[in-house]
Short mmCIF file of C-alpha atoms in Angstrom, two decimals:
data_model
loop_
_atom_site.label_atom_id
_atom_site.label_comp_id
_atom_site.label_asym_id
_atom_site.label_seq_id
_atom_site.Cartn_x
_atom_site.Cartn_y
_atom_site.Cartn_z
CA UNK S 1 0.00 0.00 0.00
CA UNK S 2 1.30 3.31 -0.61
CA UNK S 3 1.16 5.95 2.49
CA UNK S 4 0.48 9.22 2.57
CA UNK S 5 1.99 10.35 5.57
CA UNK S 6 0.82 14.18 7.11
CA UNK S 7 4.18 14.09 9.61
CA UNK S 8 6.90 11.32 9.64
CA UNK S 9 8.74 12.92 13.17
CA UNK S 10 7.63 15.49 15.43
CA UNK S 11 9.15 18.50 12.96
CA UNK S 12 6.34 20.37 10.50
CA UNK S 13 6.56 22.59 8.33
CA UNK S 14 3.51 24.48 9.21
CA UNK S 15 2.71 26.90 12.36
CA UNK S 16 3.16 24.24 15.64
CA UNK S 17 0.09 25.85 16.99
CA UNK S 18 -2.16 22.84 17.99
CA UNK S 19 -5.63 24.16 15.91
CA UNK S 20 -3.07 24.90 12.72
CA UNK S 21 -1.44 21.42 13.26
CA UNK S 22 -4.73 19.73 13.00
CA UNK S 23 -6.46 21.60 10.53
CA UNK S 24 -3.31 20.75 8.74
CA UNK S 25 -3.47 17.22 8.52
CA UNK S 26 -6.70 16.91 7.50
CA UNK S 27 -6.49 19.44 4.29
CA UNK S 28 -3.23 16.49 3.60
CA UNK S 29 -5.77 13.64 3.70
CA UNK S 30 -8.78 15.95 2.06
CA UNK S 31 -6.18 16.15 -0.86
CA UNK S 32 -4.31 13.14 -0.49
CA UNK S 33 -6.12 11.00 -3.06
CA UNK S 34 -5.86 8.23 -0.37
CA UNK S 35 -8.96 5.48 0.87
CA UNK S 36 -8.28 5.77 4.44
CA UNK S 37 -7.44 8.21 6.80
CA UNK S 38 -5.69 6.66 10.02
CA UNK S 39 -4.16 8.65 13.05
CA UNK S 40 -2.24 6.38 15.61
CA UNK S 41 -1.57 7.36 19.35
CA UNK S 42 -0.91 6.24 22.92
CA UNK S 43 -3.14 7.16 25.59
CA UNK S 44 -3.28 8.95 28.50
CA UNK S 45 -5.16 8.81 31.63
CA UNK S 46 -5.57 11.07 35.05
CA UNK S 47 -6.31 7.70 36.49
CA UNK S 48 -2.77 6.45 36.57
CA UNK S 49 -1.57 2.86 36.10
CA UNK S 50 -4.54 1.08 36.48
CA UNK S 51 -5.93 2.05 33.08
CA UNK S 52 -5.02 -0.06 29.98
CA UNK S 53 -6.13 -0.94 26.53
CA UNK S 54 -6.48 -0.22 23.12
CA UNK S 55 -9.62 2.24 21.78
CA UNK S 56 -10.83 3.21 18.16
CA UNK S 57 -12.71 6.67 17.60
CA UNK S 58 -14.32 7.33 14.33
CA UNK S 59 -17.72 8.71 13.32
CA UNK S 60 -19.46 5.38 13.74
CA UNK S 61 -22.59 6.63 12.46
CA UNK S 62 -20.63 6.58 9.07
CA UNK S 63 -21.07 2.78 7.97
CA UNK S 64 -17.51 3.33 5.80
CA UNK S 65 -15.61 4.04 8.96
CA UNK S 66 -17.54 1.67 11.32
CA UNK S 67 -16.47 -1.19 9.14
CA UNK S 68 -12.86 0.32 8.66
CA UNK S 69 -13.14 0.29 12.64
CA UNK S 70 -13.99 -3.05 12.98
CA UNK S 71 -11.70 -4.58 10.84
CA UNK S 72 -8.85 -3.02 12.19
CA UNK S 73 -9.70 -4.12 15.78
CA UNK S 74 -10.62 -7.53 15.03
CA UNK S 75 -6.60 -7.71 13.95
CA UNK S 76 -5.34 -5.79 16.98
CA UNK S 77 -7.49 -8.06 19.12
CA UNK S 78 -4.86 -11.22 17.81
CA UNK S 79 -2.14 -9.58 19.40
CA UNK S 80 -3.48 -9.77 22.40
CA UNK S 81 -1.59 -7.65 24.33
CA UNK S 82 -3.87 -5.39 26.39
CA UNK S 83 -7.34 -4.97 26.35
CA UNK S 84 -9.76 -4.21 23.97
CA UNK S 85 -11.32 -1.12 24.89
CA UNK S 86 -13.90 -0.99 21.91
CA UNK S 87 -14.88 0.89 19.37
CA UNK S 88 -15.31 4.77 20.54
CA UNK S 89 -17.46 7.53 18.89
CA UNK S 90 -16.48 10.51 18.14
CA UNK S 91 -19.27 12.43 18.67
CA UNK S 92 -19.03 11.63 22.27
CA UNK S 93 -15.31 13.45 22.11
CA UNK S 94 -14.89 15.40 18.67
CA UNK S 95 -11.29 15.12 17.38
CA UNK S 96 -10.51 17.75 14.50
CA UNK S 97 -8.81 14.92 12.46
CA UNK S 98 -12.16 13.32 12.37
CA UNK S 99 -14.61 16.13 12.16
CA UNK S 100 -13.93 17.18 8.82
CA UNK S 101 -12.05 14.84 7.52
CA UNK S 102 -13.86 13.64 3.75
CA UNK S 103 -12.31 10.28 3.84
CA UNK S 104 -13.26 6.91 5.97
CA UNK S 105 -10.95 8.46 8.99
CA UNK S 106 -10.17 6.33 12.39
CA UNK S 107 -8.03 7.71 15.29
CA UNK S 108 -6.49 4.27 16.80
CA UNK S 109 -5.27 4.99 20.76
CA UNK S 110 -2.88 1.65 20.86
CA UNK S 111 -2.72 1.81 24.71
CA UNK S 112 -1.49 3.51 27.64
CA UNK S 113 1.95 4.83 28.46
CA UNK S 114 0.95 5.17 32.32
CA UNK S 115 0.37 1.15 32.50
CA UNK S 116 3.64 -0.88 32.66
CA UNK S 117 2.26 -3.64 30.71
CA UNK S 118 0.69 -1.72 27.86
CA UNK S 119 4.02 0.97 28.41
CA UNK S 120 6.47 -2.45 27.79
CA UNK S 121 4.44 -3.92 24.42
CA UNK S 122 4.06 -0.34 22.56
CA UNK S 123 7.81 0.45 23.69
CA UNK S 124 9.25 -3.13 22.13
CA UNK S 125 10.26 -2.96 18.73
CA UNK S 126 9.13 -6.11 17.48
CA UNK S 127 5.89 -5.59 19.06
CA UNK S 128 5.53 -2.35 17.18
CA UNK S 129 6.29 -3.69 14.34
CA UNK S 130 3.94 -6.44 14.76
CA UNK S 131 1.15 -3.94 15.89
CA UNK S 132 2.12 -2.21 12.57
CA UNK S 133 1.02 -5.09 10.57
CA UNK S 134 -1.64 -5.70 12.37
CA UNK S 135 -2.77 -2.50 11.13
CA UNK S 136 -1.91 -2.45 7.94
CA UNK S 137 -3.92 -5.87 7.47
CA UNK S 138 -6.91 -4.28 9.04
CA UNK S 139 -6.64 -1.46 6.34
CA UNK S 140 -6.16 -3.91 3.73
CA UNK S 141 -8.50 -5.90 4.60
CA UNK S 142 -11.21 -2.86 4.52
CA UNK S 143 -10.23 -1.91 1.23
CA UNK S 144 -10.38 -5.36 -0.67
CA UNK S 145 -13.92 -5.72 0.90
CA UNK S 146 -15.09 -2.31 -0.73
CA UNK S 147 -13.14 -2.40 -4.09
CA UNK S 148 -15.75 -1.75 -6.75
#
């Protein structure tokens, strides 16, 4: 698959203001020509250690992006690594790289940095790697399903 990446390191070349970072990224996937859009992050919770899993957000409403959802987790879910935290929506907690976003668009939180177990897997490189592909097949998997 080819990638159309809106930031490959923490560097940009446009204003690091958080609203102009955003709005950023989505007029790159608006104009990307792509089928997906997918953001990837760790977590983060005021409730410490004790917290762990991964979580999807997407406009679920959106039957595109609830199927791009599901596929994607059902893949994660064979790693079994944390727990699965389910499918979020995003109209509970808008996220700009959702809200206008034209394109089937998921926002993947892999797990959280505060919990040494889910902290250990997303630091490892082979698990990364292997949560990589994981989502990669997910997308793949999405997009041979809903090839014309």
């Amino acid at each position: 698959m080819k990638v159309a990446y809106t930031r490959t390191s923490d560097e940009v070349s446009w204003p690091a203001d958080e609203v102009a970072d955003l709005t950023r990224r989505v007029e790159i996937s608006n104009t990307s020509h792509a089928k997906v859009f997918v953001s990837i992050h760790t977590n983060a919770s005021e409730l410490g250690s004790s917290v762990n899993g991964f979580e999807i957000w997407g406009k679920i409403k959106d039957t595109n992006v609830f199927e791009l959802s599901k596929q994607v987790m059902g893949q994660m879910e064979q790693l079994q690594y944390t727990q699965n935290r389910g499918i979020k929506d995003q109209d509970l907690a808008p996220l700009q790289v959702l809200q206008d976003n034209q394109l089937p668009a998921i926002l993947i939180e892999t797990g959280f940095l505060e919990n040494e177990n889910d902290r250990a897997y997303l630091t490892n490189e082979a698990s990364q790697q292997a949560l990589a592909d994981k989502i990669a097949q997910g997308i793949y998997n999405y997009i041979k399903q809903n090839e014309p």
